[in-house]
Structure formats: C-alpha cells, structure tokens
Short mmCIF file of C-alpha atoms and ligand atoms in Angstrom, two decimals:
data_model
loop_
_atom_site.label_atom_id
_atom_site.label_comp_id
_atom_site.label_asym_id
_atom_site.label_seq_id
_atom_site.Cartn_x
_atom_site.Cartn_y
_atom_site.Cartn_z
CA UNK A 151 101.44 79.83 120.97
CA UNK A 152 99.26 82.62 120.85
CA UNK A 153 96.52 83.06 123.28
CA UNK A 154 93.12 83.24 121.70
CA UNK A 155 90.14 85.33 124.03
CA UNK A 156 87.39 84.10 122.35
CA UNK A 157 86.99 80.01 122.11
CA UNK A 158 88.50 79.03 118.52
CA UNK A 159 85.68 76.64 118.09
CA UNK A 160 83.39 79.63 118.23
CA UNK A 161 85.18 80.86 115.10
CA UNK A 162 85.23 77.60 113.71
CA UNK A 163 81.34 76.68 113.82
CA UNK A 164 80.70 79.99 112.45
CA UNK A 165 83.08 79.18 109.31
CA UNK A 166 81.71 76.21 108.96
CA UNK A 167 78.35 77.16 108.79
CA UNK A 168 79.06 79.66 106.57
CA UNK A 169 81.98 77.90 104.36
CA UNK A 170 79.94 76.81 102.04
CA UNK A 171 77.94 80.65 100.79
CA UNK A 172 81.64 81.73 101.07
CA UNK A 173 82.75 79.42 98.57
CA UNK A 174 79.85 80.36 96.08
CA UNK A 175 80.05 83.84 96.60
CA UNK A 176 84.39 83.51 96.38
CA UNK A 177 83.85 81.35 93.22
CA UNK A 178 81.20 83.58 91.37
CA UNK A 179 83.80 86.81 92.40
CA UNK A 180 86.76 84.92 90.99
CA UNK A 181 84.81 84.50 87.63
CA UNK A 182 83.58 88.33 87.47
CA UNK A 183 87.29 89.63 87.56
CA UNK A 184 88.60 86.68 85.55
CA UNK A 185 86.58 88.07 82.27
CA UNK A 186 88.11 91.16 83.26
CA UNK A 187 91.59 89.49 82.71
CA UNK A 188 92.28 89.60 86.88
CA UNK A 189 93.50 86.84 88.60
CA UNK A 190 91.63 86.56 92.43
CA UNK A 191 93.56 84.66 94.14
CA UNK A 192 96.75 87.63 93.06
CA UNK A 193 94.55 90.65 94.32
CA UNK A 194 93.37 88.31 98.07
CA UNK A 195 96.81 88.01 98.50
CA UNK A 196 97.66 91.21 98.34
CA UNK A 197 94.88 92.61 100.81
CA UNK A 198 95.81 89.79 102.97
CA UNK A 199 99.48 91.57 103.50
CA UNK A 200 97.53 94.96 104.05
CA UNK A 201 97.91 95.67 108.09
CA UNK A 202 96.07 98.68 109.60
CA UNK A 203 97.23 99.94 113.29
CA UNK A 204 94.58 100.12 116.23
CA UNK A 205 95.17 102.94 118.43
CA UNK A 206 95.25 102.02 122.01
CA UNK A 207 92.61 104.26 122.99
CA UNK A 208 89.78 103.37 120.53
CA UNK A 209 88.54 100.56 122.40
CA UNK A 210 87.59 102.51 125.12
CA UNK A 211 84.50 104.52 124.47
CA UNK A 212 84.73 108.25 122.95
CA UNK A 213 82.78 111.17 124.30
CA UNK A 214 82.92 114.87 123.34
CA UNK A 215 83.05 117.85 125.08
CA UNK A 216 79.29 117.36 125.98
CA UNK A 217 79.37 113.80 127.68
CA UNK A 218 80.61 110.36 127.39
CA UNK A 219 79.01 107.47 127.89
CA UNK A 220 80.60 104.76 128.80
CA UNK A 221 79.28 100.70 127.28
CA UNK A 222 79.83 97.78 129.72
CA UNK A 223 83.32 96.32 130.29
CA UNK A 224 85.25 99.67 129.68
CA UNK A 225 88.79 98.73 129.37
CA UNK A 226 90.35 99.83 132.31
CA UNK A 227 94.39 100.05 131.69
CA UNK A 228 96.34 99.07 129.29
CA UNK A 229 96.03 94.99 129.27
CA UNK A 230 91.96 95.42 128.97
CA UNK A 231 93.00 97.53 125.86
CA UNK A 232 95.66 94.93 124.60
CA UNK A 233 92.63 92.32 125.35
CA UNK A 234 90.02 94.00 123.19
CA UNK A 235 92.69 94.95 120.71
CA UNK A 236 93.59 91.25 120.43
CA UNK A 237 90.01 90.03 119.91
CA UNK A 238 89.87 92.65 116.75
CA UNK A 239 92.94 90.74 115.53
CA UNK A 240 91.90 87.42 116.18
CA UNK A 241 88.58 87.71 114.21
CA UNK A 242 89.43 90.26 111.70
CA UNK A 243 93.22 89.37 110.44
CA UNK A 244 94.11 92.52 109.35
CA UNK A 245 95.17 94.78 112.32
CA UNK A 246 98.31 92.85 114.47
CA UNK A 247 99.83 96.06 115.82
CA UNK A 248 98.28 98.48 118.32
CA UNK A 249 99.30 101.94 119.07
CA UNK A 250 99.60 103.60 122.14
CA UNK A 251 99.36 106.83 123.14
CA UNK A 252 101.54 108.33 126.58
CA UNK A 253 100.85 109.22 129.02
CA UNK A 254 97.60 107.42 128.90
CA UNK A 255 98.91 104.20 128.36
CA UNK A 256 102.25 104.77 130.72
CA UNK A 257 100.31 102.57 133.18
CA UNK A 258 102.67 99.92 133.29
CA UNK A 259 106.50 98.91 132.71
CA UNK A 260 106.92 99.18 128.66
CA UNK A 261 108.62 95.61 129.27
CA UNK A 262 105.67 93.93 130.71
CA UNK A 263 102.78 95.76 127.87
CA UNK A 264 105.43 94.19 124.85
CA UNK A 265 105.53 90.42 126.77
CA UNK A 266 101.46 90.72 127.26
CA UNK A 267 101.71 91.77 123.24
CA UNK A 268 103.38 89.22 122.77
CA UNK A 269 101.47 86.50 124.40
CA UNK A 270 98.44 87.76 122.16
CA UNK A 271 99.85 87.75 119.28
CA UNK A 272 100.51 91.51 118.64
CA UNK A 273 102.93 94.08 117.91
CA UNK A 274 103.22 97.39 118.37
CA UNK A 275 102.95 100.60 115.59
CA UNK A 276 104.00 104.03 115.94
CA UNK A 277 103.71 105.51 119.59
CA UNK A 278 101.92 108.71 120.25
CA UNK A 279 103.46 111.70 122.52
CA UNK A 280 100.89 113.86 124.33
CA UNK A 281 101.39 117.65 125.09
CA UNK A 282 98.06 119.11 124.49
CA UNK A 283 97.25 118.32 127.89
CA UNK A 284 98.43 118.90 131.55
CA UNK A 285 98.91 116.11 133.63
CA UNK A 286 98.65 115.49 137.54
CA UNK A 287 102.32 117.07 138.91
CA UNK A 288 103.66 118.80 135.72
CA UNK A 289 105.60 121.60 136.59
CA UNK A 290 104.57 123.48 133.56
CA UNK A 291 101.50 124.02 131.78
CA UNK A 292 100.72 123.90 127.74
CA UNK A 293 97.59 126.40 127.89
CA UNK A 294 99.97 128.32 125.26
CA UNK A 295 101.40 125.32 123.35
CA UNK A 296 103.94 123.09 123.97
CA UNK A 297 106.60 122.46 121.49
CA UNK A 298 105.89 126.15 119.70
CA UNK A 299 105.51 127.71 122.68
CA UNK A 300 106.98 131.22 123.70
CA UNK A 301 108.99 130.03 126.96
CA UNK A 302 112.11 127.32 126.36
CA UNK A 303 111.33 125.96 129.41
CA UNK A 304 108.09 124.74 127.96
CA UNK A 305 109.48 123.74 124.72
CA UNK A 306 112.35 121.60 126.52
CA UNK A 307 109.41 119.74 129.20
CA UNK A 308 107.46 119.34 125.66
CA UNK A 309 110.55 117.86 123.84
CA UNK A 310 111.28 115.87 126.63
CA UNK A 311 108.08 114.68 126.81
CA UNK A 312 108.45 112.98 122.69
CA UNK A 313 112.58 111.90 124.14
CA UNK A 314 110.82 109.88 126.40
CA UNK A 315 107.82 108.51 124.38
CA UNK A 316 110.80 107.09 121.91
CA UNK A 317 112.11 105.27 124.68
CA UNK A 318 109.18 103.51 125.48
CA UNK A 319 108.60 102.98 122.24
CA UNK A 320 112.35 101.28 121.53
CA UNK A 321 111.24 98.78 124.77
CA UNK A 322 108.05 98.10 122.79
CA UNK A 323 109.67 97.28 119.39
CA UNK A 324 107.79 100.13 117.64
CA UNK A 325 109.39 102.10 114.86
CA UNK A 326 108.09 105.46 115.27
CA UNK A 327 106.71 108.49 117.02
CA UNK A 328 103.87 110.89 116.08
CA UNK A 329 103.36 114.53 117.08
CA UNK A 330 100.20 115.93 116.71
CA UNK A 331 100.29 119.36 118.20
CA UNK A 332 97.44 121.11 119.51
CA UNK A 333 99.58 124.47 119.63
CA UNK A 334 97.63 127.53 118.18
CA UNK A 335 95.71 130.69 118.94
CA UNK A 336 92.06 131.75 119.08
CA UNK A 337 92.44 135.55 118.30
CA UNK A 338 94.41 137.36 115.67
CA UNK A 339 97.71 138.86 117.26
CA UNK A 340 97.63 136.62 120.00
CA UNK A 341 100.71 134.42 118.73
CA UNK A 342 103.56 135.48 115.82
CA UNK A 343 102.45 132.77 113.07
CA UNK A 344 105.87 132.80 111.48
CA UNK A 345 107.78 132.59 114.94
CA UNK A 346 105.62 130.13 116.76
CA UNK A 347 106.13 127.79 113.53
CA UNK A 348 109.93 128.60 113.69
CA UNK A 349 109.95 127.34 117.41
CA UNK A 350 108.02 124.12 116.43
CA UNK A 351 110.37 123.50 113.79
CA UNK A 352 113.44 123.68 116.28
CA UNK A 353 111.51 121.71 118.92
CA UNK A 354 110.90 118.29 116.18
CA UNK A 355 114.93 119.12 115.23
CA UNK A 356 115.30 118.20 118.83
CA UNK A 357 113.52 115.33 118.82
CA UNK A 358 114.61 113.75 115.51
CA UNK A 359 118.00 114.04 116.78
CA UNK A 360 116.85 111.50 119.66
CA UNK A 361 115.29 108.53 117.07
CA UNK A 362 117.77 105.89 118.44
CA UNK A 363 118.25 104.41 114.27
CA UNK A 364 117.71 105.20 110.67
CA UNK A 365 114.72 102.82 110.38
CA UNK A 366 112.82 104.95 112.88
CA UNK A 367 110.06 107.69 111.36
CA UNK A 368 108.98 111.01 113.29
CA UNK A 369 105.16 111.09 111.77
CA UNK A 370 104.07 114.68 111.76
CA UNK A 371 100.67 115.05 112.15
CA UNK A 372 98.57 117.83 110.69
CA UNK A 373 94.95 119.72 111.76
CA UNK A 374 93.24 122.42 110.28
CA UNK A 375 91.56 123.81 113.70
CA UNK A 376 90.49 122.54 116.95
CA UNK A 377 91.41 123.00 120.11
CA UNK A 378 92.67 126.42 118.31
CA UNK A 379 90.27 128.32 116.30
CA UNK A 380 92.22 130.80 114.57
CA UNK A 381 95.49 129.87 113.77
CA UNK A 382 96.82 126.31 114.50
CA UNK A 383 100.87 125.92 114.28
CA UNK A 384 100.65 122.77 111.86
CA UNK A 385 97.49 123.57 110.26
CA UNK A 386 97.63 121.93 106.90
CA UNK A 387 99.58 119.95 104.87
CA UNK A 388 101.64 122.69 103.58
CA UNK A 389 103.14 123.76 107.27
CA UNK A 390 103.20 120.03 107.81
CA UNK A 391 105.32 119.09 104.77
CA UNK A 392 107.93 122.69 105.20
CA UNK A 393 108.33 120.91 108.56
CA UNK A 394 109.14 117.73 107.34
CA UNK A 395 111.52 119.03 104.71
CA UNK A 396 113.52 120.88 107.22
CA UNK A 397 112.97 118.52 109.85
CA UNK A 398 115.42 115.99 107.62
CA UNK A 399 114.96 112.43 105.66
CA UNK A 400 113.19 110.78 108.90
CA UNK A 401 110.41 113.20 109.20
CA UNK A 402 107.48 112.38 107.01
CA UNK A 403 103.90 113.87 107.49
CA UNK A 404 100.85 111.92 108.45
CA UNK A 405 97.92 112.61 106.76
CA UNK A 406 94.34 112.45 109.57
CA UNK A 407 90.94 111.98 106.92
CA UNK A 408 89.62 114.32 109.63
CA UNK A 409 91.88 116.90 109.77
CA UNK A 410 90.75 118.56 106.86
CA UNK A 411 87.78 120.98 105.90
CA UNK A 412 85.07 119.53 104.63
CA UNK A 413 85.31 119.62 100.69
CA UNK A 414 88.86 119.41 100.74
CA UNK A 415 90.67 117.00 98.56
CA UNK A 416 92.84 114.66 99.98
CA UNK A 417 93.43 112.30 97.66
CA UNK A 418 95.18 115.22 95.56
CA UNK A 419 97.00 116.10 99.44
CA UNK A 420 98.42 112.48 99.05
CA UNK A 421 99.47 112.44 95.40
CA UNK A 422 101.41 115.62 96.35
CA UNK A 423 103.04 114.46 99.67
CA UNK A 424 104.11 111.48 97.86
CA UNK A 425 105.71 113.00 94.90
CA UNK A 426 107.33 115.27 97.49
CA UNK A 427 108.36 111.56 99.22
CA UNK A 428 107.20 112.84 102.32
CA UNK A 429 103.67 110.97 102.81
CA UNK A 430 104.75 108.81 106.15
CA UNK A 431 100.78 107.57 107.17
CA UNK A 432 97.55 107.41 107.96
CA UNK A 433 94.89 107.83 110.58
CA UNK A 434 91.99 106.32 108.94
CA UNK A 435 88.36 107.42 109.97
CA UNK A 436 85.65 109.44 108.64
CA UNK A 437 83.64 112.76 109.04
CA UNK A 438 81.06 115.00 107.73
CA UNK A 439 81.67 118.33 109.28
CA UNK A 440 84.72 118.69 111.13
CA UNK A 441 87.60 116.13 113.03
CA UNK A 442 84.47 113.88 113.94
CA UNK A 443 86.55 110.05 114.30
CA UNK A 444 84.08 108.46 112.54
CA UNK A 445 84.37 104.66 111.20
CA UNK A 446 86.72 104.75 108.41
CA UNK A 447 84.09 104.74 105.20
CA UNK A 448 81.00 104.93 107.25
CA UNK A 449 80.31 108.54 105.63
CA UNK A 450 82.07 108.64 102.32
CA UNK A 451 83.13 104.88 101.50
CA UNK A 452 84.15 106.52 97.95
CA UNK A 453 86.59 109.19 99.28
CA UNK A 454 88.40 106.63 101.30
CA UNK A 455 88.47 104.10 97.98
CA UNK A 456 90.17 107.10 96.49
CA UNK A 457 92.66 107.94 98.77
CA UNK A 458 93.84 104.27 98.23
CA UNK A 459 93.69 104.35 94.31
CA UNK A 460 96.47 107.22 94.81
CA UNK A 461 98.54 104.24 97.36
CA UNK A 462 98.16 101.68 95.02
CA UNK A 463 98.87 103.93 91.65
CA UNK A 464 101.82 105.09 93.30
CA UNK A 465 103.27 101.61 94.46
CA UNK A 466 102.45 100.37 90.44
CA UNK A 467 104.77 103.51 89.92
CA UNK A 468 107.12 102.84 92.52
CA UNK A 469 106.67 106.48 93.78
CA UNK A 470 108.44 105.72 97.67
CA UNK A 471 111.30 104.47 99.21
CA UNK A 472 108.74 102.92 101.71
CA UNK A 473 104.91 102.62 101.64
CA UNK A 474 102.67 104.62 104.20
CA UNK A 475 101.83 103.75 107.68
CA UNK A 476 98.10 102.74 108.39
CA UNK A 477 96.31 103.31 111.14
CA UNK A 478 92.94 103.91 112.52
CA UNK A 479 92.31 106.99 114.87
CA UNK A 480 88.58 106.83 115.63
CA UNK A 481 86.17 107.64 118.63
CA UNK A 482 83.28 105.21 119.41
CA UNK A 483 80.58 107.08 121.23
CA UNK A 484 77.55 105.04 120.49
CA UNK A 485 78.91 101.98 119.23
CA UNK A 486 81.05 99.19 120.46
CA UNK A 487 84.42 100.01 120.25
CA UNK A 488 85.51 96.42 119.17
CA UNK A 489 82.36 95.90 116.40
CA UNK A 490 83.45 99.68 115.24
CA UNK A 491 87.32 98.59 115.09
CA UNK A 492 86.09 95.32 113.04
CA UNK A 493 84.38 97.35 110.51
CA UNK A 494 86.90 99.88 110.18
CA UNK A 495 89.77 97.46 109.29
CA UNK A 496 87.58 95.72 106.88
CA UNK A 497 86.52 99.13 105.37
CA UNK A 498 90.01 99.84 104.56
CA UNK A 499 91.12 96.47 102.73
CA UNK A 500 87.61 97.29 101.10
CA UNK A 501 89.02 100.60 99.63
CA UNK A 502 92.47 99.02 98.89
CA UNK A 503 90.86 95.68 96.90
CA UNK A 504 88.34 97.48 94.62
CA UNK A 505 91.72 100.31 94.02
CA UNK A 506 93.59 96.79 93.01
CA UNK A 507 90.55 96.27 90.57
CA UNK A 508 91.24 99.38 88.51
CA UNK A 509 92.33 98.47 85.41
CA UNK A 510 95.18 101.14 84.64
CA UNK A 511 95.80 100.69 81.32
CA UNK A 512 92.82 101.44 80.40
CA UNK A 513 92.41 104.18 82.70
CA UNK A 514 95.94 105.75 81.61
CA UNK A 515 94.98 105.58 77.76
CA UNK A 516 91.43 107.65 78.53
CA UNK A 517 93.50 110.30 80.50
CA UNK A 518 95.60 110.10 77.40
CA UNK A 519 92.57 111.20 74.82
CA UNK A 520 90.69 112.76 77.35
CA UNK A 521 87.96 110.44 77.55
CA UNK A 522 86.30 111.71 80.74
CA UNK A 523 83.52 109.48 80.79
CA UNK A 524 85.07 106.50 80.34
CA UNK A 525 88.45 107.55 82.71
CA UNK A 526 85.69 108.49 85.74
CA UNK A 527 83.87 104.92 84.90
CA UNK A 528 87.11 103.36 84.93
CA UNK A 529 87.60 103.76 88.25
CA UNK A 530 83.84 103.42 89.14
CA UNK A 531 83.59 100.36 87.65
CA UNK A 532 86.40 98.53 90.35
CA UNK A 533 84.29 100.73 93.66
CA UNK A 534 81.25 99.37 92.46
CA UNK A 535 82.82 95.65 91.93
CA UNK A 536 81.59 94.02 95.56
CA UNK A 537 84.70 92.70 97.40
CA UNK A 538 82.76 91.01 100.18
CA UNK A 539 83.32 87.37 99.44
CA UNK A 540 87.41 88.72 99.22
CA UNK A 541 87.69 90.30 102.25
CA UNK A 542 86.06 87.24 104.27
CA UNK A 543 87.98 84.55 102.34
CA UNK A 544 91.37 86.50 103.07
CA UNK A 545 89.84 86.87 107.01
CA UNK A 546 89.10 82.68 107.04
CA UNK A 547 92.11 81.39 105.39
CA UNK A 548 94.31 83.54 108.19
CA UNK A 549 92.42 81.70 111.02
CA UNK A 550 89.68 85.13 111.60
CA UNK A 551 85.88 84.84 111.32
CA UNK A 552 84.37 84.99 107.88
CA UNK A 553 81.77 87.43 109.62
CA UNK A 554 83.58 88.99 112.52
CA UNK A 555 81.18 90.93 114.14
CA UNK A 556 78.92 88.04 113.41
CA UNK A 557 81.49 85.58 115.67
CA UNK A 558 82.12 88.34 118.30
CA UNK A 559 78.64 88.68 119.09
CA UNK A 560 78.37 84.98 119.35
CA UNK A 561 80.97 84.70 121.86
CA UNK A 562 79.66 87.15 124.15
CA UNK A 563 83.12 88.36 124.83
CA UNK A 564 81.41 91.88 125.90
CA UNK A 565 78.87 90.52 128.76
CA UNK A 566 82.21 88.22 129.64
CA UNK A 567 84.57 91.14 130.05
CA UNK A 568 81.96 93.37 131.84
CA UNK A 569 81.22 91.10 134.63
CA UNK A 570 84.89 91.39 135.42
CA UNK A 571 85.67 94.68 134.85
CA UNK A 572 84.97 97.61 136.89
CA UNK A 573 81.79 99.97 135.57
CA UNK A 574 83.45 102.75 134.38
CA UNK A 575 81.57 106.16 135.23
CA UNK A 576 80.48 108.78 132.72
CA UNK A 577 81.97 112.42 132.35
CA UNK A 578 81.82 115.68 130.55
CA UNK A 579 84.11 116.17 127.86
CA UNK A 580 87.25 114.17 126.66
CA UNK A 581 88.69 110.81 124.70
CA UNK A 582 89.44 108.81 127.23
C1 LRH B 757 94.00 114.76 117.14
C2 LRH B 757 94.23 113.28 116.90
C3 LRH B 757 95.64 112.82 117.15
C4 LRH B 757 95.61 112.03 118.42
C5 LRH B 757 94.31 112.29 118.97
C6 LRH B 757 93.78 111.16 119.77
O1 LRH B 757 92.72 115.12 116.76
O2 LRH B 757 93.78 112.93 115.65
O3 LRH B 757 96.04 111.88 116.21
O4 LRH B 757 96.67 112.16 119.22
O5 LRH B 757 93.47 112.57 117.88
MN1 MN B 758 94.83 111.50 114.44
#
C-alpha cells in the first residue's frame, strides 16, 4: 500500500468540488475532436501512459552563481527529496520515477533510498554521474576535465566515478546512466579539440563496457558552452551523436532544451538523432538566452509542442527500436520547487496531447502539394485545441488532483514540512 503525504480526502474534496466543471469541460472537449473524427477517450489514454522523470535535485531550490535563496522546508537529504518527489506524483500522475544525481544523493545506502521508493510509490529513472566538480577528499581534481582530460589518472578516477554510479543505480532498479561533461576550454590553444574528444570517446568505451545488461542505456548528454566558454568536448549534437556511434548500440544521446543556442532548432536535432536511431532522452525545461532550467513550456510552450510532434510522428512511423527517455532537469529559484515540478509534468503531456491532435493525413497530403498555409495550420490547429479538461481527467481517474497545485496548496504540505525541517541557509553560487 502506498503511502500517501498529503491526506487523500484532501484530494478527494477538491475532485469533488470540482467533478462536476470537469465533466462539462471533458464532455464539450470530447465533442470538439469527435467532429474532427478523434476519439477522446483513445488520445487520454495515451497521455495517461506518458511518464516524465523528476530529477532528484529539483525540489530543492536553484540559485546561480550570484545567490540562492533558499524557500521554507528545503529538503535536506535524500528522503526529504523522495518526500517532495512523491507528493508531485501523488497529485499529478504523470511523473513515478525520480532521478538522482551522485554524489549528491550518495547520502544513504542505495538499498534503503529504493525500499523508501518503494514505500511511496516510486521508481527510479536514469542515474546521473558527477565529475564537473571536486568533492571533499578526492585525490584528484577536474579543473581540466575529467573523462577528456590530459592525465589517465584523471580519466580512470572520472571513469570510476560513472563504474560506480551504475552500481548504485543496479541496487536502485534504474536502467541507465547519463554523462554530462563539463570538460572544455576557455581560450583557443588551451586544449587539442580533436584529442581531448578522442580521450572522451575512450573514457565512455570504458564505461559502456561496465553496463551490467543489454537493457541498460549510457545517455550522453550534450551542451553548447558553460562552464567552458570556448570549446566544450561534447558541444553539440554532432560530437554527441560521433560519440554515440562509436561508443556502440547502448549509447544513445540525450537531447537538454537548454543546451542549445538560442534560435537553434531542435525539433529538426530530434528528427535527425532519431533517423540516426540514436535519440536516447530528454531533459525537459525551458530558456530564453542560454542553459537557464526554466519550467518546461513556461517560455516557448510552442517549441516544446514541436519537439513532441517529431516523438509522436516518429512512433506513427515506427522510427525506434525504443521510445525516448523523459525527464525534467529544471532549477527553481523563485518558485516552489514542487508547484514548478507540477506544472512542468503537466506542460509536457500538454505538448504530447495537442501533437496526438494533429491530423497527419491531412498534414502529409499538404506537404505533398506544397500547401504551406494549410500544412503550418495543420499543426496549429491541434496547439491551439485546449487540452485542459484532458490532462485533469487523465490526473483524476489515476487517483491525482484535478488541479494539483490547487490541492497542494490546500494541504499545506509546505508550512507542514518546514516546521520539521531544518532552515536551510543561503549561498553564492551553485544547484544544490
Ligand atoms: C548540465 C545539466 C546536466 C546535469 C546538471 C544538473 O547543465 O543539464 O544534465 O547534470 O544540469
Ligand atoms: Mn540536463
């Protein structure tokens, strides 16, 4: 039996009192698509099945290298995290797996994080390896990089480092690792760009040979600057797919909304990693400017709807051997991490309903004559179709909170959970 943190009958009152809207607003949806010959109840069940990964340390409050500032009831290990992470699945419906991220979540045996999991209902996604920064008692340090780095020495503490993150990973019942290197330069001449990508190449050969089964993934994560500012070792998606192609079948690349400049085009990124059968997942989030971990569609609700009209074109076409990993990778600096996680995961099944509402027929035969207009208001007319009564009728008929943030505010989980936890103190620069 799972353990609820916020009062079912909370969630319950709240449906009830507003069942009956629902029902109107479900029931006057079901008719709009039905004229357009699509059947409701087919498209809720398919966003139902849609599960988005939280990461582990997005329910702690973000910061950047100015300041953080910390909101009441900061989670402070792991099971606060697992907590908070189990409230977002308990109202929303849509996120049961969390992922972590070592060493910051190494605070406890792997054995007693998957049994606390377990007892809230959740799983566990793809595990994250960290070796863009030192920790307390490491012998040596990755100023220079870690798994492209000049000295073996470094590269085998750095590959090591991922070895070991699998391991934990196996005890959690997760299913795969990513690598997002910070490795890079800041001047011209200061590393060999060829060599230092040869190294990193090596390095992931290492650790690939360590996934314990052929179901496991190694998710290669890409980043077009930042912490380097000239050259970074996996800066796009081109060094990130070469490295996945001679990585081997396990290694698939993981495509971060933020990691990108600002006009790029990633739903074209994602058509071409998965005709290349190499697009392994997601971190969801949004930005203006640069990697800013934004809420998922809080900037450009329209890019995100077309990142998943490539996902669900491509699963019409039956374009993969396996469908991409979701997750969200966000930092909350001003908002609620658990109100900002809600949001997120709903933004997402938003994207992926109204891409289920594109009638592709239609839109196949105007890409056929080269009818412009009407291809472009093809797939303008589903984003524009509202999804809202969807999206809470798929959250209330799997036990979650027709308005989430609506029910968490009512149960006052925050005010609960900060009168218990210790106040967490503010600092310059930093995630976590
Ligand atoms: C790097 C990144 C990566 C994580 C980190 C928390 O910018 O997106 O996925 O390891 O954020
Ligand atoms: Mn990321």
């Amino acid at each position: 039996m799972t353990e609820h943190l916020i009062d079912p009958g909370i969630v319950e009152a709240h449906n009830r009192r507003n069942g009956d809207e629902l029902a109107q607003d479900y029931e006057a949806l079901a008719g709009t698509l039905s004229r357009r010959g699509i059947d409701c109840e087919a498209i809720l069940a398919r966003v139902s099945a849609l599960e988005i990964a939280v990461p582990s340390w997005g329910v702690g409050t973000g910061g950047t290298r100015f300041a953080r500032f910390p909101g009441p009831g900061e989670p402070a290990d792991i099971f606060d995290k697992l907590e908070d992470c189990a409230v977002i699945q308990q109202l929303g419906r849509a996120t049961p797996r969390v992922s972590l991220h070592f060493p910051w979540d190494d605070t406890a045996e792997m054995a007693s994080v998957k049994a606390r999991g377990e007892e809230l209902g959740l799983g566990f996604d793809a595990v994250n390896s960290n070796t863009f920064q030192d920790r307390p008692g490491q012998k040596l340090s990755y100023k220079f990089g870690s798994l492209s780095h000049v000295d073996a020495e470094v590269r085998a503490q750095a590959i090591a480092h991922n070895v070991d993150c699998i391991s934990r990973g196996q005890a959690l019942g997760a299913r795969a690792l990513t690598i997002w290197l910070a490795d890079g330069s800041n001047f011209a001449g200061q590393s060999h760009l060829a060599q230092a990508f040869e190294r990193y190449v090596e390095s992931v050969r290492a650790i690939e040979a360590a996934l314990p089964d052929e179901s496991w993934r190694l998710l290669l994560e890409y980043k077009n600057f930042e912490p380097a500012f000239y050259a970074t070792v996996v800066q796009d998606w081109g060094s990130c797919l070469l490295a996945a192609q001679a990585v081997g079948r396990r290694a698939r690349c993981l495509v971060d909304l933020g990691h990108h400049a600002p006009s790029t085009n990633i739903e074209l990124i994602v058509a071409r990693l998965i005709a290349a059968g190499k697009l392994g997942g997601f971190h969801l989030n949004d930005s203006r400017f640069g990697d800013d971990d934004l809420d998922a569609g809080s900037v450009d609700p329209f890019r995100l709807f077309l990142v998943f009209n490539e996902l669900v074109d491509a699963a019409a076409r039956k374009a993969w051997d396996e469908a991409p990993a979701l997750m969200l990778d966000q930092s909350h600096n001003v908002t609620d991490p658990i109100e900002s996680l809600l949001l997120s995961a709903d933004a997402a099944r938003r994207a992926h309903a109204q891409a289920l509402l594109v009638d592709r027929v239609q839109l196949a035969a105007c890409q056929a004559r080269n009818d412009v207009a009407m291809a472009a208001e093809t797939l303008r007319r589903a984003y524009r179709t509202d999804v809202t009564p969807l999206l809470a009728e798929a959250r209330r008929r799997a036990g979650g909170a027709i308005d989430p943030v609506g029910a968490y505010r009512l149960s006052s989980y925050r005010k609960t959970v900060a009168a218990r936890r210790p106040q967490s103190t503010g600092s310059g620069g930093g995630i976590v």
